[in-house]
mmCIF file of C-alpha atoms in Angstrom:
data_model
loop_
_atom_site.group_PDB
_atom_site.id
_atom_site.type_symbol
_atom_site.label_atom_id
_atom_site.label_comp_id
_atom_site.label_asym_id
_atom_site.label_seq_id
_atom_site.Cartn_x
_atom_site.Cartn_y
_atom_site.Cartn_z
ATOM 1 C CA MET A 5 -0.002 0.003 -0.001
ATOM 2 C CA THR A 6 1.385 3.385 -1.072
ATOM 3 C CA MET A 7 1.531 6.450 1.158
ATOM 4 C CA LEU A 8 -1.326 8.102 -0.759
ATOM 5 C CA GLU A 9 -3.507 5.026 -0.288
ATOM 6 C CA ILE A 10 -2.751 5.005 3.439
ATOM 7 C CA LEU A 11 -3.677 8.670 3.738
ATOM 8 C CA SER A 12 -6.929 8.170 1.810
ATOM 9 C CA GLU A 13 -7.774 5.118 3.902
ATOM 10 C CA PHE A 14 -7.013 6.831 7.211
ATOM 11 C CA PRO A 15 -7.692 10.579 6.721
ATOM 12 C CA ILE A 16 -7.126 11.243 10.414
ATOM 13 C CA ILE A 17 -3.397 10.659 9.816
ATOM 14 C CA MET A 18 -3.301 13.488 7.277
ATOM 15 C CA GLN A 19 -5.278 15.752 9.575
ATOM 16 C CA VAL A 20 -2.822 15.152 12.412
ATOM 17 C CA CYS A 21 0.055 15.873 10.027
ATOM 18 C CA ILE A 22 -1.548 19.137 8.888
ATOM 19 C CA PHE A 23 -2.097 20.180 12.526
ATOM 20 C CA CYS A 24 1.537 19.427 13.400
ATOM 21 C CA ILE A 25 2.803 21.268 10.331
ATOM 22 C CA GLY A 26 0.674 24.249 11.305
ATOM 23 C CA ALA A 27 2.090 24.199 14.841
ATOM 24 C CA CYS A 28 5.662 24.108 13.510
ATOM 25 C CA ILE A 29 4.983 26.976 11.098
ATOM 26 C CA GLY A 30 3.377 28.855 13.989
ATOM 27 C CA SER A 31 6.623 28.419 15.908
ATOM 28 C CA PHE A 32 8.502 29.914 12.955
ATOM 29 C CA LEU A 33 5.988 32.779 12.816
ATOM 30 C CA ASN A 34 6.837 33.569 16.441
ATOM 31 C CA VAL A 35 10.443 34.049 15.364
ATOM 32 C CA CYS A 36 9.403 36.265 12.450
ATOM 33 C CA ILE A 37 7.044 38.351 14.592
ATOM 34 C CA PHE A 38 9.842 39.144 17.034
ATOM 35 C CA ARG A 39 12.828 39.490 14.706
ATOM 36 C CA ILE A 40 11.624 41.059 11.443
ATOM 37 C CA PRO A 41 10.373 44.349 12.994
ATOM 38 C CA ASN A 42 13.711 44.603 14.826
ATOM 39 C CA GLY A 43 15.695 44.109 11.646
ATOM 40 C CA GLN A 44 17.143 40.800 12.835
ATOM 41 C CA SER A 45 17.846 37.666 10.823
ATOM 42 C CA ILE A 46 15.197 34.943 11.079
ATOM 43 C CA VAL A 47 17.880 32.301 10.557
ATOM 44 C CA LYS A 48 20.764 33.282 12.840
ATOM 45 C CA PRO A 49 21.220 32.941 15.708
ATOM 46 C CA PRO A 50 19.176 29.794 16.507
ATOM 47 C CA SER A 51 16.356 29.997 19.056
ATOM 48 C CA HIS A 52 17.761 31.213 22.332
ATOM 49 C CA CYS A 53 16.607 32.346 25.763
ATOM 50 C CA LYS A 54 16.690 35.929 27.037
ATOM 51 C CA CYS A 55 19.802 35.008 29.001
ATOM 52 C CA GLY A 56 21.579 34.085 25.765
ATOM 53 C CA LYS A 57 21.643 30.300 26.114
ATOM 54 C CA LEU A 58 20.478 28.214 23.152
ATOM 55 C CA ILE A 59 17.153 26.443 23.615
ATOM 56 C CA LYS A 60 17.397 22.644 23.478
ATOM 57 C CA PHE A 61 15.274 20.900 20.866
ATOM 58 C CA TYR A 62 13.167 19.160 23.525
ATOM 59 C CA ASP A 63 12.338 22.562 25.033
ATOM 60 C CA ASN A 64 11.308 23.938 21.662
ATOM 61 C CA ILE A 65 8.434 21.593 20.786
ATOM 62 C CA PRO A 66 5.531 23.711 19.478
ATOM 63 C CA ILE A 67 2.617 24.171 21.920
ATOM 64 C CA PHE A 68 3.671 21.418 24.336
ATOM 65 C CA SER A 69 7.001 22.783 25.581
ATOM 66 C CA TRP A 70 5.415 25.905 27.057
ATOM 67 C CA PHE A 71 3.045 23.827 29.178
ATOM 68 C CA ILE A 72 5.728 21.293 30.118
ATOM 69 C CA LEU A 73 7.971 24.116 31.301
ATOM 70 C CA ARG A 74 4.994 25.891 32.910
ATOM 71 C CA GLY A 75 5.775 29.087 31.076
ATOM 72 C CA LYS A 76 9.320 29.430 32.414
ATOM 73 C CA ALA A 77 12.697 28.928 30.765
ATOM 74 C CA ARG A 78 14.583 25.867 31.954
ATOM 75 C CA CYS A 79 17.952 27.668 32.064
ATOM 76 C CA CYS A 80 17.139 30.872 33.973
ATOM 77 C CA LYS A 81 13.474 30.472 35.009
ATOM 78 C CA SER A 82 12.506 33.686 33.203
ATOM 79 C CA LYS A 83 8.874 33.903 32.103
ATOM 80 C CA ILE A 84 7.944 32.865 28.585
ATOM 81 C CA SER A 85 5.055 34.765 27.042
ATOM 82 C CA PHE A 86 1.828 32.811 26.489
ATOM 83 C CA ARG A 87 1.816 34.292 23.001
ATOM 84 C CA TYR A 88 4.181 31.553 21.821
ATOM 85 C CA PRO A 89 1.762 28.624 22.296
ATOM 86 C CA LEU A 90 -1.137 30.910 21.306
ATOM 87 C CA VAL A 91 0.334 31.651 17.865
ATOM 88 C CA GLU A 92 1.336 28.021 17.386
ATOM 89 C CA SER A 93 -2.118 26.742 18.363
ATOM 90 C CA LEU A 94 -3.910 29.371 16.270
ATOM 91 C CA THR A 95 -1.864 28.510 13.188
ATOM 92 C CA ALA A 96 -2.336 24.754 13.716
ATOM 93 C CA VAL A 97 -6.112 25.033 14.160
ATOM 94 C CA LEU A 98 -6.544 27.305 11.142
ATOM 95 C CA PHE A 99 -4.426 24.988 8.982
ATOM 96 C CA LEU A 100 -6.590 22.047 9.994
ATOM 97 C CA LEU A 101 -9.845 23.948 9.347
ATOM 98 C CA LEU A 102 -8.603 25.018 5.920
ATOM 99 C CA TRP A 103 -7.635 21.447 5.063
ATOM 100 C CA LEU A 104 -11.083 20.214 6.069
ATOM 101 C CA SER A 105 -12.930 23.009 4.243
ATOM 102 C CA PHE A 106 -11.228 23.311 0.848
ATOM 103 C CA THR A 107 -9.513 21.350 -1.856
ATOM 104 C CA PRO A 108 -5.790 20.770 -1.189
ATOM 105 C CA ALA A 109 -4.682 23.447 -3.686
ATOM 106 C CA VAL A 110 -6.983 26.163 -2.320
ATOM 107 C CA ALA A 111 -6.243 25.115 1.262
ATOM 108 C CA PHE A 112 -2.518 25.480 0.569
ATOM 109 C CA ALA A 113 -3.064 28.970 -0.883
ATOM 110 C CA TYR A 114 -5.088 30.043 2.132
ATOM 111 C CA MET A 115 -2.481 28.587 4.501
ATOM 112 C CA ILE A 116 0.032 31.021 3.021
ATOM 113 C CA PHE A 117 -2.494 33.817 3.397
ATOM 114 C CA VAL A 118 -3.320 32.942 7.010
ATOM 115 C CA CYS A 119 0.379 33.026 7.905
ATOM 116 C CA ILE A 120 0.609 36.560 6.518
ATOM 117 C CA MET A 121 -2.478 37.623 8.478
ATOM 118 C CA ILE A 122 -1.198 36.152 11.753
ATOM 119 C CA PHE A 123 2.180 37.821 11.310
ATOM 120 C CA CYS A 124 0.633 41.215 10.504
ATOM 121 C CA THR A 125 -1.795 40.973 13.420
ATOM 122 C CA PHE A 126 0.784 40.499 16.138
ATOM 123 C CA VAL A 127 3.387 42.821 14.634
ATOM 124 C CA ASP A 128 0.790 45.599 14.353
ATOM 125 C CA ILE A 129 -0.241 45.042 17.980
ATOM 126 C CA ASP A 130 3.389 45.269 19.098
ATOM 127 C CA THR A 131 4.703 48.079 16.923
ATOM 128 C CA MET A 132 1.699 49.834 15.304
ATOM 129 C CA THR A 133 3.458 49.229 11.990
ATOM 130 C CA LEU A 134 3.231 46.715 9.164
ATOM 131 C CA PRO A 135 6.521 45.806 7.437
ATOM 132 C CA ASP A 136 6.475 46.446 3.677
ATOM 133 C CA ILE A 137 8.459 43.273 3.095
ATOM 134 C CA VAL A 138 5.419 41.276 4.238
ATOM 135 C CA THR A 139 2.505 43.432 3.048
ATOM 136 C CA ILE A 140 3.923 44.282 -0.383
ATOM 137 C CA GLY A 141 5.589 40.888 -0.665
ATOM 138 C CA GLY A 142 2.324 39.235 0.382
ATOM 139 C CA THR A 143 0.445 41.156 -2.316
ATOM 140 C CA ILE A 144 2.849 40.011 -5.012
ATOM 141 C CA LEU A 145 2.716 36.479 -3.644
ATOM 142 C CA GLY A 146 -1.101 36.582 -3.701
ATOM 143 C CA ILE A 147 -1.070 37.529 -7.381
ATOM 144 C CA LEU A 148 1.371 34.726 -8.173
ATOM 145 C CA VAL A 149 -0.661 32.210 -6.178
ATOM 146 C CA SER A 150 -3.803 33.348 -8.026
ATOM 147 C CA LEU A 151 -1.971 32.763 -11.302
ATOM 148 C CA SER A 152 -1.025 29.257 -10.179
ATOM 149 C CA ILE A 153 -4.374 28.264 -8.608
ATOM 150 C CA PRO A 154 -7.360 29.602 -10.623
ATOM 151 C CA SER A 155 -9.838 27.866 -8.296
ATOM 152 C CA LEU A 156 -8.778 30.310 -5.581
ATOM 153 C CA HIS A 157 -11.025 32.843 -7.334
ATOM 154 C CA ASP A 158 -13.596 30.269 -8.479
ATOM 155 C CA VAL A 159 -12.275 30.257 -12.035
ATOM 156 C CA ASP A 160 -13.238 27.009 -13.778
ATOM 157 C CA SER A 161 -10.315 25.709 -15.811
ATOM 158 C CA THR A 162 -12.214 22.683 -17.186
ATOM 159 C CA ASN A 163 -14.404 24.560 -19.670
ATOM 160 C CA THR A 164 -11.733 26.836 -21.101
ATOM 161 C CA LEU A 165 -8.088 26.837 -22.081
ATOM 162 C CA PRO A 166 -5.961 26.278 -18.962
ATOM 163 C CA LEU A 167 -3.746 29.279 -19.723
ATOM 164 C CA LEU A 168 -6.751 31.586 -20.029
ATOM 165 C CA ALA A 169 -8.096 30.356 -16.703
ATOM 166 C CA HIS A 170 -4.791 31.098 -14.979
ATOM 167 C CA LEU A 171 -4.574 34.552 -16.561
ATOM 168 C CA LYS A 172 -8.174 35.342 -15.637
ATOM 169 C CA SER A 173 -7.526 34.391 -12.018
ATOM 170 C CA MET A 174 -4.452 36.612 -11.944
ATOM 171 C CA GLY A 175 -6.467 39.440 -13.490
ATOM 172 C CA ILE A 176 -9.125 39.117 -10.796
ATOM 173 C CA SER A 177 -6.402 39.302 -8.171
ATOM 174 C CA ILE A 178 -4.759 42.396 -9.684
ATOM 175 C CA VAL A 179 -8.072 44.242 -10.061
ATOM 176 C CA ALA A 180 -8.955 43.418 -6.460
ATOM 177 C CA VAL A 181 -5.611 44.807 -5.265
ATOM 178 C CA MET A 182 -6.177 48.063 -7.154
ATOM 179 C CA LEU A 183 -9.772 48.474 -6.000
ATOM 180 C CA ALA A 184 -9.115 47.575 -2.368
ATOM 181 C CA SER A 185 -5.974 49.623 -1.819
ATOM 182 C CA GLY A 186 -7.262 52.526 -3.930
ATOM 183 C CA PHE A 187 -10.551 52.737 -2.053
ATOM 184 C CA LEU A 188 -8.886 52.591 1.369
ATOM 185 C CA TYR A 189 -6.272 55.145 0.317
ATOM 186 C CA TRP A 190 -8.913 57.740 -0.532
ATOM 187 C CA PHE A 191 -10.921 56.776 2.547
ATOM 188 C CA ARG A 192 -7.757 57.386 4.593
ATOM 189 C CA LEU A 193 -7.256 60.838 3.084
ATOM 190 C CA LEU A 194 -10.897 61.784 3.709
ATOM 191 C CA ALA A 195 -10.705 60.608 7.318
ATOM 192 C CA GLU A 196 -7.541 62.651 7.855
ATOM 193 C CA CYS A 197 -9.254 65.769 6.517
ATOM 194 C CA ILE A 198 -12.197 65.286 8.862
ATOM 195 C CA LEU A 199 -10.279 64.222 11.960
ATOM 196 C CA LYS A 200 -7.330 66.566 11.337
ATOM 197 C CA ARG A 201 -4.896 63.767 12.168
ATOM 198 C CA GLU A 202 -3.677 60.485 10.722
ATOM 199 C CA ALA A 203 -6.566 58.008 10.764
ATOM 200 C CA MET A 204 -4.633 54.947 9.643
ATOM 201 C CA GLY A 205 -1.192 54.074 8.334
ATOM 202 C CA GLU A 206 -0.159 53.329 4.784
ATOM 203 C CA GLY A 207 0.558 49.778 5.917
ATOM 204 C CA ASP A 208 -3.176 49.219 6.400
ATOM 205 C CA VAL A 209 -3.809 50.333 2.819
ATOM 206 C CA ILE A 210 -1.228 47.887 1.474
ATOM 207 C CA LEU A 211 -2.521 45.124 3.761
ATOM 208 C CA LEU A 212 -6.034 45.487 2.333
ATOM 209 C CA GLY A 213 -4.528 45.174 -1.133
ATOM 210 C CA CYS A 214 -2.802 41.985 0.022
ATOM 211 C CA ILE A 215 -6.150 40.663 1.253
ATOM 212 C CA GLY A 216 -7.711 41.482 -2.114
ATOM 213 C CA SER A 217 -4.978 39.584 -3.961
ATOM 214 C CA PHE A 218 -5.966 36.367 -2.176
ATOM 215 C CA CYS A 219 -9.679 36.931 -1.492
ATOM 216 C CA GLY A 220 -10.832 39.164 -4.351
ATOM 217 C CA TRP A 221 -12.533 42.533 -4.007
ATOM 218 C CA LYS A 222 -15.483 41.065 -2.099
ATOM 219 C CA GLY A 223 -13.149 39.578 0.483
ATOM 220 C CA ALA A 224 -11.339 42.910 0.826
ATOM 221 C CA LEU A 225 -14.649 44.725 1.203
ATOM 222 C CA PHE A 226 -15.781 42.345 3.935
ATOM 223 C CA ALA A 227 -12.400 42.577 5.651
ATOM 224 C CA LEU A 228 -12.718 46.371 5.772
ATOM 225 C CA PHE A 229 -16.288 46.691 7.005
ATOM 226 C CA GLY A 230 -16.897 43.279 8.556
ATOM 227 C CA GLY A 231 -13.566 43.385 10.352
ATOM 228 C CA SER A 232 -14.346 46.859 11.664
ATOM 229 C CA VAL A 233 -17.694 45.708 13.044
ATOM 230 C CA LEU A 234 -16.175 42.621 14.651
ATOM 231 C CA GLY A 235 -13.407 44.779 16.070
ATOM 232 C CA CYS A 236 -15.893 47.201 17.606
ATOM 233 C CA PHE A 237 -17.658 44.436 19.501
ATOM 234 C CA ILE A 238 -14.371 43.025 20.766
ATOM 235 C CA ILE A 239 -12.298 46.104 21.482
ATOM 236 C CA LEU A 240 -14.804 48.908 22.181
ATOM 237 C CA PRO A 241 -15.415 48.041 25.860
ATOM 238 C CA ILE A 242 -11.662 47.774 26.478
ATOM 239 C CA VAL A 243 -10.981 51.067 24.714
ATOM 240 C CA LEU A 244 -13.659 52.900 26.684
ATOM 241 C CA ILE A 245 -12.170 51.715 29.961
ATOM 242 C CA LYS A 246 -8.618 52.611 28.906
ATOM 243 C CA GLN A 247 -9.772 55.979 27.571
ATOM 244 C CA PHE A 248 -11.416 56.750 30.896
ATOM 245 C CA VAL A 249 -8.262 55.791 32.779
ATOM 246 C CA SER A 250 -6.036 57.826 30.455
ATOM 247 C CA LYS A 251 -8.180 60.927 30.981
ATOM 248 C CA GLN A 252 -7.972 60.478 34.733
ATOM 249 C CA ASN A 253 -4.174 60.276 34.484
ATOM 250 C CA ASN A 254 -3.891 62.932 31.743
ATOM 251 C CA SER A 255 -2.287 60.300 29.523
ATOM 252 C CA ALA A 256 -1.790 60.466 25.786
ATOM 253 C CA GLN A 257 -4.633 59.448 23.474
ATOM 254 C CA ILE A 258 -4.953 55.725 22.893
ATOM 255 C CA GLU A 259 -3.995 54.440 19.453
ATOM 256 C CA ILE A 260 -5.623 51.291 18.104
ATOM 257 C CA PRO A 261 -3.989 49.158 15.399
ATOM 258 C CA PHE A 262 -6.317 48.576 12.441
ATOM 259 C CA GLY A 263 -4.389 45.703 10.891
ATOM 260 C CA PRO A 264 -5.656 42.995 13.286
ATOM 261 C CA TRP A 265 -9.281 43.777 12.426
ATOM 262 C CA LEU A 266 -8.599 43.688 8.692
ATOM 263 C CA ALA A 267 -6.906 40.315 9.222
ATOM 264 C CA LEU A 268 -9.778 39.048 11.376
ATOM 265 C CA GLY A 269 -12.345 40.068 8.780
ATOM 266 C CA ALA A 270 -10.320 38.414 6.025
ATOM 267 C CA VAL A 271 -10.030 35.088 7.873
ATOM 268 C CA VAL A 272 -13.740 35.122 8.709
ATOM 269 C CA TYR A 273 -14.497 35.781 5.038
ATOM 270 C CA ILE A 274 -12.490 32.733 3.956
ATOM 271 C CA PHE A 275 -14.832 30.415 5.825
ATOM 272 C CA MET A 276 -18.027 32.380 5.109
ATOM 273 C CA ALA A 277 -17.345 33.473 1.517
ATOM 274 C CA GLU A 278 -20.305 31.575 0.101
ATOM 275 C CA TYR A 279 -22.777 33.440 2.314
ATOM 276 C CA VAL A 280 -21.037 36.815 2.133
ATOM 277 C CA ASN A 281 -20.847 36.748 -1.669
ATOM 278 C CA VAL A 282 -24.577 35.992 -1.959
ATOM 279 C CA TYR A 283 -25.364 38.915 0.367
ATOM 280 C CA ILE A 284 -23.120 41.305 -1.589
ATOM 281 C CA SER A 285 -24.600 40.160 -4.920
ATOM 282 C CA ASN A 286 -28.144 40.685 -3.634
ATOM 283 C CA PHE A 287 -27.218 44.117 -2.338
ATOM 284 C CA ILE A 288 -25.699 45.129 -5.691
ATOM 285 C CA SER A 289 -28.775 43.845 -7.566
ATOM 286 C CA ILE A 290 -30.906 46.433 -5.756
ATOM 287 C CA PHE A 291 -29.205 49.189 -7.728
ATOM 288 C CA GLU A 292 -29.407 47.448 -11.108
#
């Protein structure tokens, strides 16, 4: 029995593999989230503790090591942030859900996309910035992935020439990038004129273009408005409390990163695209 036959006979094996791969990639994302904004190499030096000692391989097992060590480094007993197993678990779970929800090719494309969204979310929370190398690079990668996988944009390659299907998918991706980033750019300028201060960073504009390259213009639209609504429900109570405290202490005005909500809306869209697209189509038909 070949490996493919084994996997088809026992799908749970493949699911476990996908989960483990996701956890390992999540561990790598933790490295990227910390090092890339600081201009550090993601390759050298190897994983090490705050005290400088290299982390042993058995203390660097995704998800499990944090709980085995009870959140403390073995060498110096310094605290290890819970973010490490959180990012690893989040990546693993999303990888598994994508594998269960889509064809292998589309699932693979969305796995790349989810990694970009997770990275941007936590970097934006930490630094209030979004590195161009990831947002612009992610946009280009999204266009290339769209060229390679037409089904990502629901382009049927069975009833037309394969080359035309690939080019059409890439065209959809490029148009979505232009519409999404262009719309948010002008929205940003308008908001700045009204509020008399910067409403959002240029990184958010590029990030929405990146979302459009993978999810199309409808996905970018939902990420912008749906993500904002979801963000309001989650963050508004916290912001109100912090705003009250800052006024009591005469603190500076609170700044809220917008990238995480765009990413949240985009990931939600991936799993609800069928329903969201029907709603958007019905809404557009009202004006026809």
